[in-house]
XYZ file of C-alpha atoms in Angstrom:
441
model
C 133.521 111.219 65.405
C 132.064 107.876 66.501
C 134.317 104.824 66.471
C 133.557 102.599 63.422
C 131.221 99.675 64.086
C 132.002 96.337 62.404
C 129.276 93.676 62.409
C 129.935 89.975 61.738
C 127.010 88.138 60.076
C 126.485 84.654 58.651
C 124.889 81.253 58.998
C 125.162 79.291 62.194
C 128.421 77.436 62.831
C 130.564 79.058 60.114
C 133.087 80.527 62.576
C 131.756 84.012 63.320
C 132.547 83.852 67.024
C 136.071 82.594 66.348
C 136.654 85.545 64.017
C 135.158 87.895 66.614
C 137.572 86.629 69.261
C 140.531 87.049 66.893
C 139.579 90.639 66.083
C 139.184 91.748 69.695
C 142.033 89.536 70.967
C 139.877 88.110 73.745
C 137.743 85.025 74.337
C 134.462 86.867 74.871
C 132.314 84.696 72.598
C 131.428 81.095 73.290
C 133.062 78.911 70.622
C 131.520 75.489 70.120
C 130.662 73.131 67.273
C 126.959 73.150 68.108
C 125.021 75.358 65.629
C 123.251 78.374 67.085
C 125.513 78.869 70.096
C 125.723 82.680 69.786
C 122.252 84.103 70.206
C 122.441 87.749 71.263
C 124.631 90.413 69.756
C 127.978 90.634 71.499
C 129.984 93.856 71.687
C 133.758 94.053 71.820
C 136.353 96.816 71.540
C 139.177 96.175 69.092
C 142.389 97.855 68.004
C 142.752 97.141 64.290
C 146.149 98.331 63.093
C 146.081 100.966 65.804
C 142.567 102.123 64.943
C 139.787 101.734 67.528
C 136.677 99.852 66.445
C 133.597 98.273 67.965
C 133.020 94.713 66.757
C 129.601 93.058 67.048
C 129.114 89.298 66.886
C 125.616 88.102 65.968
C 123.564 84.956 66.205
C 123.661 82.516 63.289
C 120.915 83.061 60.697
C 118.520 80.271 59.761
C 116.363 81.989 57.145
C 113.709 79.260 56.927
C 113.236 78.544 60.608
C 110.067 79.617 62.383
C 111.449 78.658 65.788
C 110.836 81.460 68.305
C 114.493 82.007 69.114
C 115.609 81.750 65.464
C 113.092 84.438 64.510
C 114.465 86.716 67.212
C 118.034 86.055 66.025
C 117.028 87.337 62.596
C 115.611 90.437 64.267
C 118.912 90.890 66.119
C 120.772 90.799 62.800
C 118.492 93.471 61.361
C 119.249 95.727 64.327
C 122.975 95.012 63.955
C 122.807 95.956 60.261
C 121.266 99.286 61.211
C 124.064 99.970 63.702
C 126.887 98.804 61.425
C 129.326 100.933 59.488
C 130.910 97.815 57.950
C 129.622 94.247 57.616
C 131.713 91.079 57.426
C 129.754 88.112 56.040
C 131.318 84.785 57.053
C 130.861 81.653 54.931
C 132.288 78.140 55.235
C 134.661 76.960 52.478
C 134.185 73.337 53.515
C 130.416 73.514 52.983
C 130.681 75.574 49.815
C 128.382 78.397 48.739
C 124.941 77.359 49.991
C 121.524 78.719 49.133
C 121.422 80.171 52.637
C 124.656 82.049 51.986
C 123.258 83.513 48.773
C 120.072 84.606 50.550
C 122.002 86.179 53.414
C 124.284 88.092 51.048
C 121.339 89.347 49.008
C 119.492 90.385 52.159
C 122.467 92.189 53.689
C 123.282 93.922 50.397
C 120.030 95.837 50.749
C 121.492 97.646 53.758
C 123.870 99.516 51.449
C 126.721 99.091 53.949
C 130.289 98.204 52.821
C 130.539 94.406 52.641
C 133.508 92.090 53.215
C 133.116 88.387 52.438
C 135.284 86.136 54.627
C 135.550 82.567 53.315
C 136.472 80.771 56.521
C 138.199 77.423 57.193
C 140.766 77.833 54.424
C 143.418 76.234 56.606
C 146.192 75.985 53.995
C 147.296 78.431 51.267
C 146.867 75.672 48.668
C 143.127 75.623 49.421
C 142.639 79.212 48.221
C 142.122 78.023 44.620
C 139.029 76.130 45.815
C 137.007 79.236 46.673
C 136.250 80.348 43.108
C 132.497 79.822 43.522
C 132.325 82.485 46.241
C 133.494 85.146 43.798
C 130.255 84.509 41.894
C 128.495 86.744 44.397
C 130.310 89.731 42.925
C 131.785 91.004 46.206
C 135.183 92.437 45.334
C 136.336 92.327 48.959
C 136.417 88.496 49.236
C 139.081 86.945 51.470
C 140.108 83.333 52.152
C 140.796 83.078 55.879
C 141.207 80.677 58.749
C 139.745 82.390 61.795
C 141.032 79.617 64.033
C 144.640 79.826 62.853
C 144.699 83.519 61.902
C 145.557 82.890 58.234
C 144.505 85.658 55.856
C 143.247 87.951 58.623
C 145.954 90.577 58.119
C 144.763 91.241 54.545
C 141.136 91.431 55.639
C 141.921 93.793 58.510
C 144.215 95.970 56.399
C 141.584 96.518 53.696
C 138.865 97.019 56.311
C 140.842 99.733 58.105
C 141.521 101.487 54.779
C 137.785 102.089 54.549
C 137.544 103.681 57.994
C 136.659 107.382 57.746
C 139.607 109.751 58.370
C 137.631 111.548 61.069
C 137.789 108.473 63.306
C 141.547 109.056 63.675
C 140.718 111.903 66.018
C 137.941 110.105 67.842
C 138.138 110.730 71.560
C 137.821 107.730 73.841
C 134.473 107.456 75.563
C 134.457 108.492 79.239
C 134.741 105.694 81.754
C 131.354 104.053 82.105
C 129.795 102.299 85.077
C 129.830 98.596 84.235
C 126.759 96.845 85.620
C 126.375 93.046 85.429
C 122.794 91.779 85.554
C 123.067 88.381 87.243
C 120.665 85.800 88.555
C 119.346 82.295 88.069
C 117.667 81.371 84.756
C 114.295 82.901 83.938
C 114.411 85.557 86.651
C 113.768 88.244 84.031
C 117.252 89.686 83.511
C 116.952 90.338 79.766
C 113.414 91.669 80.141
C 114.682 94.076 82.783
C 117.347 95.492 80.463
C 114.901 95.746 77.575
C 112.512 97.776 79.697
C 115.321 100.015 80.919
C 116.440 100.673 77.347
C 112.947 100.867 75.851
C 114.134 98.553 73.072
C 114.453 94.881 72.264
C 118.264 94.792 72.550
C 118.332 91.369 74.244
C 116.497 88.206 73.244
C 113.617 87.603 75.674
C 112.014 84.178 75.912
C 110.121 82.138 78.481
C 112.651 79.337 77.949
C 115.081 79.334 80.921
C 118.704 79.888 79.960
C 118.037 81.748 76.689
C 121.001 84.079 77.177
C 124.238 82.095 77.012
C 126.836 84.781 76.379
C 127.343 87.933 78.420
C 126.009 90.806 76.306
C 127.143 94.439 76.661
C 124.598 97.197 76.035
C 125.485 100.879 76.301
C 123.131 103.358 77.943
C 123.227 106.919 79.232
C 121.337 108.129 82.296
C 121.482 111.686 83.570
C 124.699 112.320 81.675
C 126.444 109.206 82.999
C 127.491 106.329 80.734
C 126.409 102.866 81.868
C 127.283 99.525 80.304
C 124.753 96.808 81.129
C 126.168 93.287 80.938
C 123.318 90.807 80.532
C 124.585 87.394 81.611
C 123.515 83.817 81.252
C 121.469 82.448 84.123
C 123.848 80.624 86.450
C 122.680 77.095 87.186
C 123.496 74.576 89.859
C 126.562 72.480 89.065
C 124.379 69.406 88.737
C 122.425 71.140 85.984
C 125.406 72.180 83.881
C 126.101 68.837 82.281
C 125.605 70.350 78.849
C 128.930 71.888 77.831
C 127.230 75.096 76.702
C 125.715 75.624 80.133
C 129.160 75.176 81.674
C 130.531 77.794 79.308
C 127.620 80.049 80.282
C 128.625 79.886 83.941
C 132.162 80.893 82.986
C 130.819 83.813 80.957
C 128.700 85.011 83.876
C 131.644 84.824 86.274
C 133.816 86.728 83.782
C 131.097 89.373 83.610
C 131.299 89.714 87.392
C 135.082 89.999 87.143
C 134.860 93.021 84.848
C 131.851 94.808 86.301
C 131.681 97.511 88.968
C 128.194 96.727 90.220
C 126.275 93.452 90.255
C 122.496 93.691 90.105
C 121.210 90.411 91.542
C 117.783 89.738 90.039
C 115.523 87.613 92.229
C 112.134 86.231 91.301
C 109.941 88.307 93.622
C 107.095 85.848 93.241
C 109.088 82.716 94.105
C 111.357 84.267 96.762
C 115.044 83.662 97.504
C 116.616 80.331 96.587
C 119.901 78.696 97.493
C 121.048 79.374 93.954
C 120.405 83.091 94.476
C 122.651 82.937 97.535
C 125.369 81.204 95.520
C 125.274 83.861 92.806
C 125.322 86.612 95.423
C 128.367 84.954 96.950
C 130.181 85.115 93.598
C 129.600 88.879 93.483
C 130.602 89.423 97.118
C 133.783 87.365 96.830
C 134.837 89.522 93.895
C 134.328 92.724 95.867
C 131.598 94.160 93.665
C 129.039 96.781 94.496
C 125.671 95.064 94.866
C 122.014 95.884 94.386
C 119.333 93.262 95.073
C 116.304 93.502 92.814
C 113.073 91.599 93.356
C 111.573 91.330 89.874
C 107.983 90.345 88.948
C 106.695 92.311 91.940
C 103.534 93.032 89.949
C 102.569 89.376 90.453
C 102.737 89.588 94.249
C 99.416 89.900 96.048
C 99.231 92.740 98.565
C 102.786 93.969 97.775
C 102.965 96.451 100.670
C 102.130 93.800 103.250
C 104.336 91.232 101.553
C 107.494 93.346 101.426
C 108.519 93.189 105.131
C 108.338 89.388 105.117
C 110.187 89.207 101.795
C 112.899 91.571 103.041
C 113.343 89.472 106.190
C 113.815 86.364 104.056
C 116.355 88.145 101.813
C 118.359 89.522 104.730
C 118.376 86.152 106.453
C 119.571 84.172 103.424
C 121.904 86.874 102.131
C 123.401 88.079 105.418
C 126.731 88.873 103.783
C 124.938 91.413 101.543
C 123.380 93.338 104.400
C 124.910 96.502 102.906
C 123.098 96.057 99.558
C 119.885 98.017 98.882
C 116.804 95.915 98.159
C 114.436 97.188 95.454
C 111.172 95.831 94.075
C 110.632 96.185 90.337
C 108.590 94.858 87.456
C 110.283 94.445 84.095
C 106.807 94.020 82.615
C 105.243 97.262 83.859
C 108.367 99.342 84.469
C 107.605 99.724 88.172
C 110.657 100.766 90.222
C 113.090 101.070 87.300
C 113.846 104.747 87.914
C 114.811 103.842 91.473
C 117.126 101.148 90.104
C 118.900 103.590 87.774
C 119.232 106.095 90.607
C 120.592 103.396 92.924
C 123.241 102.407 90.370
C 124.624 105.936 90.446
C 124.516 106.121 94.253
C 126.154 102.732 94.770
C 128.925 103.577 92.298
C 129.690 106.785 94.190
C 130.027 104.770 97.398
C 131.991 102.039 95.602
C 134.557 104.549 94.322
C 134.654 106.744 97.447
C 137.977 107.925 98.930
C 138.402 108.843 102.606
C 141.255 111.035 103.825
C 143.693 109.465 106.293
C 142.866 112.058 108.932
C 139.118 111.430 108.893
C 139.710 107.695 108.751
C 141.929 107.590 111.834
C 139.599 109.898 113.729
C 136.742 107.448 113.052
C 138.778 104.482 114.310
C 140.023 106.331 117.415
C 136.439 107.071 118.420
C 135.385 103.475 117.746
C 138.265 102.050 119.832
C 137.590 104.457 122.699
C 133.982 103.281 122.749
C 134.893 99.592 122.504
C 138.603 98.924 123.310
C 140.516 96.068 121.724
C 141.082 92.927 123.733
C 144.566 91.697 124.573
C 146.502 89.098 122.606
C 148.566 86.548 124.551
C 148.745 88.923 127.465
C 149.780 91.921 125.359
C 147.722 94.965 124.507
C 146.728 95.496 120.893
C 147.420 98.963 119.537
C 146.189 100.316 116.234
C 148.950 102.589 114.944
C 147.183 104.149 111.971
C 144.948 103.328 109.010
C 145.040 104.469 105.403
C 142.934 103.773 102.330
C 144.942 101.817 99.770
C 142.351 101.584 96.984
C 138.720 102.027 96.077
C 136.321 99.928 94.005
C 135.750 98.481 96.555
C 136.983 100.738 99.380
C 139.975 98.960 100.898
C 141.846 100.053 104.015
C 145.123 98.903 105.513
C 145.314 98.972 109.300
C 148.783 98.931 110.863
C 148.736 97.258 114.265
C 151.350 95.788 116.607
C 149.870 92.267 116.516
C 147.689 91.883 113.389
C 147.137 88.175 114.046
C 145.452 89.057 117.330
C 142.478 90.924 115.850
C 139.373 88.765 116.210
C 137.011 88.569 113.229
C 134.182 89.973 115.366
C 136.250 93.077 116.106
C 137.050 93.459 112.411
C 133.324 93.438 111.771
C 132.864 96.051 114.503
C 135.424 98.347 112.867
C 133.804 97.833 109.473
C 130.393 98.743 110.871
C 131.938 101.813 112.500
C 133.194 102.917 109.098
C 129.744 102.437 107.602
C 128.066 104.482 110.331
C 130.322 107.445 109.624
C 130.959 107.228 105.870
C 128.009 105.261 104.487
C 129.356 102.815 101.900
C 125.832 101.709 100.999
C 125.847 98.992 98.371
C 129.557 98.288 98.478
C 131.689 95.812 100.416
C 134.416 97.267 102.629
C 137.775 95.534 102.942
C 139.999 95.849 106.035
C 143.586 94.564 105.782
C 145.679 94.244 108.954
C 149.466 94.536 108.817
C 152.301 94.770 111.314
C 154.826 97.611 111.518
C 157.569 95.541 109.925
C 157.540 93.087 107.017
C 158.117 90.246 109.434
C 155.194 91.185 111.685
């Protein structure tokens, strides 16, 4: 049976993200005193009293606002309600029961889902007697809590888990999915790209740069393979991250790269490659991630066939360290090239997780060294003893040699290219580690 889905809903700035972080025991959500910080839905896996659950954080609801983003937040909440098995409505004890709270509770009640009312910011047990007005809403499952300090959460979680269906006890864990981070500078079309891939409005799309602040996980299946798309905030230049939220957004994007398998770098195909694109690509490369370069908005390019060679030359020149990454042209607006992107994700992951036997590996290096022998080091000949693969994701090889400090970086690159010629490794970095025979070498 599916794992229960718990959705957290409420006004802006009542502590939903803090509660979300407590439930999943991670700092996935941005927590800040500025209202409206969480915009998209945010997925997290939790273990609640030993029971698996999926927890969804949502954007704060402003029921009267006609602002473009606020309207889309309300739409996100509606979608979350449809996906929820259980709903936790968060209110603020310090602000009291507001008209907005009443409207939200009445609106969510229509979903017919089990409701839990969490009265947040009850920081001392003596304050519990001050929440009487919240019981007026007639929700039996009403709990005074402090999400920040963890007070009252055990009772809420215990009663929530009691409502989980018995079948979920036997729920099998989902197979390991390919985690794909969609990264790029603001307004390159990352959220639009995911929406087109999923044929749904899962992510908020706006022409305002920097709309996505948190990293948002969206689950997808393609040709029988599970994929998790992580839509990230646009990473901005350091000089443009003076606002604390933008600084948090950069951290979120880098954390997304830390936990992904493949980074899809979205470029603006109309504007070309920028220095910021190169910086973002460097983040992915430094973390050893599989990489795919995507030129979005290709439908806006005049004479696309003639323009591609020049565009590719510019990409390869500015992103030399990603020479192994495939370059695709797509349009999130028309859907052009998206099937190729999905296919490339599967191919790159196979290369990223590839294992090479020690015998084949050493045969490849012997042939490469015979063709281009190693130079000497301080008058002594260098001798490669043997090589073995020590890990994948990315493929990493340890080379045992008599004088590891004597291997020039250009020869390391030659050996890496020799590996690629024989074994492929398209879309993935390859790591070569050089060690001596003894610990002191």
